[in-house]
């Protein structure tokens, strides 16, 4: 089926989605700064998952579906360019600062291992293997803990192109293959949701960190895109769009206020995921609608919110390492320290976005190179940077500037 005009509009830029990103990242930052400020703020990550599922589906819909190899390589090339430059910059710089400022102790024993696995998109497994539950004391002193959510997304990106390609190729068929193509994502979504239901009680850390119990969240965003591609669940009036956004923000707010970390992702992730779906449906309807934007829509796509949304990836990358370094050095309990940490996070994020993220994505070198070149060279750079970080970690006893590096004096 040739994508309709409406379908192609849905794959374009929607300012309100950046506004939703801003809400998600600010909630996570506030929670990590002081959980008492926003007790359920950690559920902002679930909003990111839904947005990723929707936006990535729109990106894949633009690809040439004639050849799966080219289809997937093109997708991976764009993901590498989008994710890894800022991530590598953060990981390498934090590896150096970790080595210089953080003493070798029980609190830091898993940090280096988490960093090394973060280069390859599997740091979520490290946190399960080392029994570092998301809310355990040691996690707050690991500068690389937050990369678990990036790992979940990267693992999703490895699998999802197959599911999406099958849908794009066979969705018009009336035989068994067509039924399979149209229902595959929905079936995987339900299996993942049921698995999260069971696993949250049986193995909370696995449920929190690993893709099988998080797949349904990203798949929800992808399902919404599929429905929009068929002109279903499209908000066709200002009133409907406003209602969707209001309902979505209410659900998200309830999630921020009441989400229980001991019952996550099931059932509490349902609130932010459902809220994100409502908001996306509303802002996409407003973006495509001919009428005047309602007030609630203008709240999400005002210039400040859009800018915060645009730098949200860098904000997410940098806020946690900055907070952790403050905990290891000056402390993060006093208002002045909190303010300094927020300012430093903002500065590093702005630098990351304007000096690394944006220039690399828009560089003529990247744009003109074939996809296979970007993928292969990107993988080489990742390996080399990981090797450099590993070498720095091994030199920690000689490079450390920590005044507590002599553990015999203080560790007992």
Short mmCIF file of C-alpha atoms in Angstrom, two decimals:
data_model
loop_
_atom_site.label_atom_id
_atom_site.label_comp_id
_atom_site.label_asym_id
_atom_site.label_seq_id
_atom_site.Cartn_x
_atom_site.Cartn_y
_atom_site.Cartn_z
CA UNK A 1 0.00 0.00 0.00
CA UNK A 2 1.38 3.35 -1.00
CA UNK A 3 1.51 5.58 2.09
CA UNK A 4 -1.27 8.12 2.03
CA UNK A 5 -0.69 11.84 2.38
CA UNK A 6 -1.88 11.58 5.98
CA UNK A 7 0.62 8.82 6.62
CA UNK A 8 3.51 10.88 5.33
CA UNK A 9 2.39 13.86 7.41
CA UNK A 10 2.52 11.68 10.51
CA UNK A 11 6.16 10.86 9.84
CA UNK A 12 7.13 14.53 9.71
CA UNK A 13 8.29 16.78 12.53
CA UNK A 14 5.68 17.38 15.23
CA UNK A 15 6.71 20.16 17.67
CA UNK A 16 4.46 18.88 20.43
CA UNK A 17 6.43 15.63 20.62
CA UNK A 18 9.49 17.66 21.57
CA UNK A 19 7.36 19.27 24.26
CA UNK A 20 6.49 15.80 25.55
CA UNK A 21 10.19 14.91 25.52
CA UNK A 22 10.82 17.99 27.66
CA UNK A 23 8.28 16.82 30.24
CA UNK A 24 9.86 13.36 30.29
CA UNK A 25 13.45 14.50 30.75
CA UNK A 26 12.63 17.18 33.34
CA UNK A 27 10.70 14.66 35.42
CA UNK A 28 13.64 12.25 35.39
CA UNK A 29 16.09 15.01 36.35
CA UNK A 30 13.91 16.19 39.24
CA UNK A 31 13.52 12.65 40.52
CA UNK A 32 17.24 11.98 40.37
CA UNK A 33 18.00 15.29 42.05
CA UNK A 34 15.68 14.52 44.97
CA UNK A 35 13.05 11.79 44.78
CA UNK A 36 10.87 13.71 47.25
CA UNK A 37 10.32 16.44 44.64
CA UNK A 38 8.60 14.08 42.18
CA UNK A 39 8.23 10.57 43.62
CA UNK A 40 7.27 8.95 40.32
CA UNK A 41 9.50 11.06 38.10
CA UNK A 42 11.51 8.01 37.06
CA UNK A 43 8.53 7.02 34.87
CA UNK A 44 9.59 9.74 32.44
CA UNK A 45 11.77 7.04 30.89
CA UNK A 46 8.60 5.17 29.91
CA UNK A 47 7.40 8.25 28.04
CA UNK A 48 10.67 8.22 26.11
CA UNK A 49 10.07 4.58 25.19
CA UNK A 50 6.65 5.35 23.71
CA UNK A 51 8.00 8.35 21.79
CA UNK A 52 10.84 6.24 20.40
CA UNK A 53 8.46 3.55 19.20
CA UNK A 54 6.32 6.12 17.39
CA UNK A 55 9.12 8.22 15.89
CA UNK A 56 11.24 5.25 14.81
CA UNK A 57 8.22 3.76 13.03
CA UNK A 58 7.74 7.02 11.17
CA UNK A 59 11.40 6.97 10.21
CA UNK A 60 11.21 3.40 8.93
CA UNK A 61 8.07 4.16 6.91
CA UNK A 62 10.13 6.50 4.73
CA UNK A 63 12.61 3.80 3.73
CA UNK A 64 12.67 1.82 0.52
CA UNK A 65 11.12 -1.54 1.39
CA UNK A 66 12.31 -3.43 -1.69
CA UNK A 67 15.38 -4.93 -0.02
CA UNK A 68 15.59 -5.83 3.67
CA UNK A 69 19.38 -5.58 3.86
CA UNK A 70 19.42 -2.05 2.51
CA UNK A 71 16.36 -1.20 4.58
CA UNK A 72 18.02 -2.27 7.81
CA UNK A 73 21.49 -0.88 7.05
CA UNK A 74 20.01 2.52 6.28
CA UNK A 75 18.11 2.43 9.56
CA UNK A 76 21.17 1.40 11.58
CA UNK A 77 23.29 4.08 9.92
CA UNK A 78 20.87 6.77 11.01
CA UNK A 79 20.58 5.33 14.52
CA UNK A 80 24.36 5.28 14.92
CA UNK A 81 24.63 8.89 13.79
CA UNK A 82 21.76 9.89 16.07
CA UNK A 83 22.76 8.03 19.24
CA UNK A 84 26.47 7.33 19.39
CA UNK A 85 28.39 10.62 18.91
CA UNK A 86 26.94 12.21 22.05
CA UNK A 87 26.96 8.89 23.91
CA UNK A 88 30.63 8.19 23.15
CA UNK A 89 31.61 11.74 24.11
CA UNK A 90 29.81 11.29 27.44
CA UNK A 91 31.20 7.81 28.13
CA UNK A 92 34.81 8.68 27.29
CA UNK A 93 34.86 11.93 29.27
CA UNK A 94 33.11 10.32 32.23
CA UNK A 95 35.54 7.40 32.12
CA UNK A 96 38.40 9.84 32.56
CA UNK A 97 36.65 11.77 35.36
CA UNK A 98 35.63 8.53 37.07
CA UNK A 99 39.24 7.38 37.07
CA UNK A 100 40.54 10.70 38.40
CA UNK A 101 37.94 11.49 41.04
CA UNK A 102 36.29 8.27 42.24
CA UNK A 103 38.20 6.00 44.64
CA UNK A 104 38.20 2.22 44.28
CA UNK A 105 35.63 0.92 46.79
CA UNK A 106 32.59 -1.30 47.10
CA UNK A 107 30.40 1.58 45.91
CA UNK A 108 32.35 1.89 42.66
CA UNK A 109 33.21 -1.73 41.86
CA UNK A 110 30.53 -2.09 39.17
CA UNK A 111 30.85 1.36 37.61
CA UNK A 112 33.69 0.56 35.22
CA UNK A 113 32.04 -2.67 34.06
CA UNK A 114 28.78 -0.83 33.43
CA UNK A 115 30.63 1.80 31.39
CA UNK A 116 32.37 -0.77 29.21
CA UNK A 117 29.12 -2.57 28.42
CA UNK A 118 27.38 0.76 27.75
CA UNK A 119 29.56 1.23 24.66
CA UNK A 120 27.92 -1.86 23.18
CA UNK A 121 24.34 -1.30 24.31
CA UNK A 122 24.17 -4.01 26.99
CA UNK A 123 24.70 -2.10 30.24
CA UNK A 124 21.22 -3.13 31.38
CA UNK A 125 22.49 -6.72 31.64
CA UNK A 126 25.39 -5.55 33.79
CA UNK A 127 23.04 -4.04 36.34
CA UNK A 128 21.11 -7.31 36.56
CA UNK A 129 24.24 -9.49 36.75
CA UNK A 130 25.72 -7.39 39.55
CA UNK A 131 22.39 -7.33 41.45
CA UNK A 132 22.29 -3.56 41.42
CA UNK A 133 18.56 -2.95 41.59
CA UNK A 134 17.54 0.47 40.27
CA UNK A 135 16.86 1.76 43.78
CA UNK A 136 19.80 0.13 45.57
CA UNK A 137 22.41 2.36 47.30
CA UNK A 138 25.29 1.48 44.94
CA UNK A 139 23.36 2.60 41.86
CA UNK A 140 23.38 6.21 43.04
CA UNK A 141 27.20 6.18 42.90
CA UNK A 142 27.49 4.57 39.46
CA UNK A 143 27.89 7.30 36.85
CA UNK A 144 26.73 4.96 34.07
CA UNK A 145 23.55 3.51 35.59
CA UNK A 146 21.27 5.61 33.39
CA UNK A 147 22.57 3.98 30.21
CA UNK A 148 20.31 0.97 30.90
CA UNK A 149 17.40 2.70 29.14
CA UNK A 150 19.56 3.47 26.09
CA UNK A 151 20.53 -0.20 26.04
CA UNK A 152 16.86 -1.21 26.02
CA UNK A 153 16.21 1.08 23.06
CA UNK A 154 19.29 -0.09 21.17
CA UNK A 155 18.26 -3.72 21.62
CA UNK A 156 14.76 -2.83 20.42
CA UNK A 157 16.28 -1.22 17.33
CA UNK A 158 18.02 -4.49 16.47
CA UNK A 159 14.74 -6.42 16.40
CA UNK A 160 12.12 -3.91 15.34
CA UNK A 161 13.18 -3.37 11.70
CA UNK A 162 12.38 -7.04 11.04
CA UNK A 163 8.87 -6.68 12.47
CA UNK A 164 8.24 -3.41 10.65
CA UNK A 165 9.60 -4.69 7.33
CA UNK A 166 7.30 -7.71 7.48
CA UNK A 167 4.34 -5.40 8.09
CA UNK A 168 5.24 -3.01 5.27
CA UNK A 169 5.79 -5.83 2.76
CA UNK A 170 2.83 -8.10 3.49
CA UNK A 171 0.15 -5.97 5.12
CA UNK A 172 -1.97 -5.83 1.94
CA UNK A 173 -2.08 -9.58 1.46
CA UNK A 174 -5.30 -11.39 2.28
CA UNK A 175 -3.72 -14.74 3.05
CA UNK A 176 -2.11 -16.12 6.20
CA UNK A 177 1.04 -14.08 5.58
CA UNK A 178 -1.01 -10.88 5.56
CA UNK A 179 -2.73 -11.77 8.83
CA UNK A 180 0.65 -12.61 10.36
CA UNK A 181 2.17 -9.31 9.20
CA UNK A 182 -0.69 -7.23 10.54
CA UNK A 183 -0.90 -8.96 13.92
CA UNK A 184 2.76 -9.70 14.65
CA UNK A 185 3.50 -6.47 16.51
CA UNK A 186 0.27 -6.64 18.51
CA UNK A 187 1.02 -10.23 19.55
CA UNK A 188 4.56 -9.35 20.63
CA UNK A 189 3.20 -6.36 22.55
CA UNK A 190 0.74 -8.53 24.49
CA UNK A 191 3.34 -11.22 25.20
CA UNK A 192 5.74 -8.59 26.53
CA UNK A 193 3.00 -7.00 28.65
CA UNK A 194 2.03 -10.34 30.20
CA UNK A 195 5.70 -11.16 30.77
CA UNK A 196 6.18 -7.81 32.55
CA UNK A 197 3.13 -8.62 34.69
CA UNK A 198 4.68 -11.89 35.86
CA UNK A 199 8.30 -10.78 36.01
CA UNK A 200 7.68 -7.65 38.09
CA UNK A 201 6.83 -9.88 41.04
CA UNK A 202 9.12 -12.80 40.26
CA UNK A 203 12.31 -10.96 39.25
CA UNK A 204 11.94 -7.18 39.78
CA UNK A 205 15.42 -6.27 38.50
CA UNK A 206 14.97 -8.19 35.26
CA UNK A 207 11.54 -6.67 34.80
CA UNK A 208 12.91 -3.18 35.31
CA UNK A 209 16.07 -3.37 33.22
CA UNK A 210 15.58 -5.84 30.37
CA UNK A 211 13.91 -5.51 26.98
CA UNK A 212 11.39 -8.40 27.18
CA UNK A 213 9.40 -6.64 29.91
CA UNK A 214 9.84 -3.21 28.30
CA UNK A 215 9.18 -4.13 24.66
CA UNK A 216 5.45 -3.46 25.04
CA UNK A 217 6.12 0.18 25.90
CA UNK A 218 8.04 0.88 22.69
CA UNK A 219 5.59 -1.30 20.76
CA UNK A 220 2.70 0.86 21.99
CA UNK A 221 4.24 3.85 20.23
CA UNK A 222 4.78 1.77 17.10
CA UNK A 223 1.17 0.50 17.20
CA UNK A 224 -0.12 4.06 17.41
CA UNK A 225 1.88 4.93 14.31
CA UNK A 226 0.47 1.90 12.46
CA UNK A 227 -3.05 3.00 13.34
CA UNK A 228 -2.29 6.55 12.20
CA UNK A 229 -0.89 5.14 8.97
CA UNK A 230 -4.31 3.59 8.39
CA UNK A 231 -6.03 6.85 9.34
CA UNK A 232 -7.37 5.33 12.55
CA UNK A 233 -7.37 7.01 15.98
CA UNK A 234 -6.53 10.29 14.26
CA UNK A 235 -7.82 13.32 16.17
CA UNK A 236 -9.78 15.25 13.55
CA UNK A 237 -10.92 18.26 15.56
CA UNK A 238 -9.49 20.82 17.93
CA UNK A 239 -11.78 19.60 20.72
CA UNK A 240 -10.74 15.96 20.31
CA UNK A 241 -7.05 16.86 20.16
CA UNK A 242 -7.35 19.02 23.27
CA UNK A 243 -9.18 16.26 25.10
CA UNK A 244 -6.49 13.73 24.20
CA UNK A 245 -3.70 16.01 25.39
CA UNK A 246 -5.51 16.83 28.62
CA UNK A 247 -6.23 13.15 29.34
CA UNK A 248 -2.64 12.24 28.53
CA UNK A 249 -1.16 14.89 30.79
CA UNK A 250 -3.50 13.81 33.58
CA UNK A 251 -2.36 10.18 33.30
CA UNK A 252 1.29 11.25 33.19
CA UNK A 253 0.79 13.47 36.23
CA UNK A 254 -0.81 10.59 38.14
CA UNK A 255 2.15 8.43 37.21
CA UNK A 256 4.59 11.07 38.45
CA UNK A 257 2.72 11.35 41.73
CA UNK A 258 1.86 7.75 42.54
CA UNK A 259 4.12 5.32 40.64
CA UNK A 260 5.45 2.69 43.02
CA UNK A 261 8.99 1.55 42.20
CA UNK A 262 8.27 -1.84 43.79
CA UNK A 263 5.54 -2.49 41.19
CA UNK A 264 7.26 -1.37 38.04
CA UNK A 265 6.86 -1.71 35.11
CA UNK A 266 3.61 -3.49 35.98
CA UNK A 267 1.18 -2.02 36.71
CA UNK A 268 2.40 1.53 37.23
CA UNK A 269 4.04 1.97 33.82
CA UNK A 270 0.56 1.78 32.30
CA UNK A 271 -0.11 5.37 33.44
CA UNK A 272 2.85 7.12 31.72
CA UNK A 273 2.61 4.86 28.67
CA UNK A 274 -1.10 5.50 28.25
CA UNK A 275 -0.59 9.19 28.91
CA UNK A 276 2.16 9.44 26.28
CA UNK A 277 -0.09 7.72 23.72
CA UNK A 278 -2.91 10.21 24.35
CA UNK A 279 -0.58 13.20 24.15
CA UNK A 280 1.06 12.01 20.93
CA UNK A 281 -2.34 11.42 19.35
CA UNK A 282 -3.39 14.91 20.35
CA UNK A 283 -0.30 16.81 19.25
CA UNK A 284 -0.13 14.95 15.92
CA UNK A 285 -3.76 15.91 15.31
CA UNK A 286 -3.00 19.54 16.13
CA UNK A 287 0.07 19.54 13.88
CA UNK A 288 -1.93 18.23 10.92
CA UNK A 289 -5.13 20.13 11.60
CA UNK A 290 -5.99 23.36 9.75
CA UNK A 291 -7.49 25.14 12.76
CA UNK A 292 -6.04 27.33 15.47
CA UNK A 293 -4.03 25.51 18.11
CA UNK A 294 -5.78 25.31 21.49
CA UNK A 295 -4.10 26.66 24.60
CA UNK A 296 -3.14 23.22 25.91
CA UNK A 297 -1.38 22.47 22.63
CA UNK A 298 0.55 25.73 22.74
CA UNK A 299 1.88 24.78 26.19
CA UNK A 300 3.69 21.80 24.66
CA UNK A 301 5.04 23.46 21.54
CA UNK A 302 6.17 26.81 22.91
CA UNK A 303 9.81 27.66 22.08
CA UNK A 304 11.20 26.86 25.53
CA UNK A 305 9.61 23.42 25.69
CA UNK A 306 10.66 22.64 22.13
CA UNK A 307 14.28 23.58 22.85
CA UNK A 308 14.38 21.49 26.02
CA UNK A 309 12.89 18.64 23.99
CA UNK A 310 15.53 19.02 21.30
CA UNK A 311 18.36 18.78 23.83
CA UNK A 312 16.55 16.16 25.93
CA UNK A 313 18.87 13.37 24.79
CA UNK A 314 21.93 15.30 25.92
CA UNK A 315 20.17 16.33 29.12
CA UNK A 316 19.44 12.69 29.87
CA UNK A 317 23.01 11.67 29.06
CA UNK A 318 24.63 14.29 31.27
CA UNK A 319 22.37 14.87 34.27
CA UNK A 320 23.10 11.54 35.94
CA UNK A 321 26.92 11.53 35.63
CA UNK A 322 27.03 15.12 36.88
CA UNK A 323 24.85 14.25 39.87
CA UNK A 324 26.99 11.20 40.65
CA UNK A 325 30.24 13.18 40.53
CA UNK A 326 28.72 15.68 42.94
CA UNK A 327 27.83 12.82 45.29
CA UNK A 328 31.43 11.59 45.20
CA UNK A 329 32.99 15.02 45.66
CA UNK A 330 31.13 18.10 46.92
CA UNK A 331 27.92 16.30 47.87
CA UNK A 332 24.41 16.77 46.48
CA UNK A 333 22.33 17.53 49.54
CA UNK A 334 22.50 21.31 49.91
CA UNK A 335 20.51 23.71 47.68
CA UNK A 336 23.67 25.38 46.39
CA UNK A 337 25.13 22.03 45.31
CA UNK A 338 21.86 21.09 43.61
CA UNK A 339 21.76 24.40 41.75
CA UNK A 340 25.38 24.00 40.65
CA UNK A 341 24.67 20.46 39.43
CA UNK A 342 21.68 21.65 37.39
CA UNK A 343 23.67 24.50 35.84
CA UNK A 344 26.56 22.19 34.94
CA UNK A 345 24.11 19.66 33.46
CA UNK A 346 22.53 22.37 31.32
CA UNK A 347 25.91 23.63 30.11
CA UNK A 348 27.20 20.16 29.21
CA UNK A 349 23.94 19.33 27.44
CA UNK A 350 23.98 22.53 25.38
CA UNK A 351 27.60 21.89 24.39
CA UNK A 352 26.82 18.27 23.53
CA UNK A 353 23.83 19.20 21.38
CA UNK A 354 25.32 22.16 19.51
CA UNK A 355 28.92 20.95 19.22
CA UNK A 356 28.41 17.20 18.71
CA UNK A 357 24.84 15.99 18.10
CA UNK A 358 23.65 18.58 15.61
CA UNK A 359 26.87 19.19 13.63
CA UNK A 360 27.50 15.48 13.07
CA UNK A 361 23.92 14.76 11.99
CA UNK A 362 24.01 17.67 9.54
CA UNK A 363 27.58 17.31 8.30
CA UNK A 364 28.05 16.86 4.57
CA UNK A 365 30.54 14.08 5.28
CA UNK A 366 27.89 11.95 7.01
CA UNK A 367 25.15 12.83 4.54
CA UNK A 368 27.19 11.94 1.47
CA UNK A 369 28.65 8.65 2.70
CA UNK A 370 26.89 5.36 1.91
CA UNK A 371 25.05 3.63 4.73
CA UNK A 372 27.41 0.66 4.93
CA UNK A 373 30.33 3.08 5.37
CA UNK A 374 28.62 4.85 8.28
CA UNK A 375 27.75 1.55 9.99
CA UNK A 376 31.19 -0.01 9.57
CA UNK A 377 33.16 3.08 10.56
CA UNK A 378 30.80 3.74 13.42
CA UNK A 379 31.39 0.27 14.83
CA UNK A 380 35.16 0.72 14.54
CA UNK A 381 35.01 4.04 16.41
CA UNK A 382 32.87 2.48 19.14
CA UNK A 383 35.37 -0.36 19.64
CA UNK A 384 38.36 2.00 19.70
CA UNK A 385 36.73 4.34 22.21
CA UNK A 386 35.75 1.40 24.42
CA UNK A 387 39.36 0.16 24.30
CA UNK A 388 40.59 3.63 25.31
CA UNK A 389 38.15 3.77 28.24
CA UNK A 390 39.22 0.29 29.34
CA UNK A 391 42.88 1.32 29.28
CA UNK A 392 42.10 4.41 31.37
CA UNK A 393 40.25 2.32 33.94
CA UNK A 394 43.21 -0.04 34.30
CA UNK A 395 45.47 2.92 35.12
CA UNK A 396 43.20 4.10 37.94
CA UNK A 397 45.70 3.33 40.76
CA UNK A 398 48.27 5.57 39.05
CA UNK A 399 45.99 8.32 37.75
CA UNK A 400 43.61 8.81 40.68
CA UNK A 401 43.47 12.28 42.21
CA UNK A 402 41.06 11.19 44.92
CA UNK A 403 42.14 12.17 48.44
CA UNK A 404 40.62 8.88 49.61
CA UNK A 405 42.42 6.64 47.16
CA UNK A 406 44.34 4.96 50.01
CA UNK A 407 41.47 2.69 51.03
CA UNK A 408 43.33 1.37 54.09
CA UNK A 409 42.90 4.76 55.74
CA UNK A 410 39.16 5.10 55.31
CA UNK A 411 37.43 2.02 53.93
CA UNK A 412 36.85 0.20 57.25
#
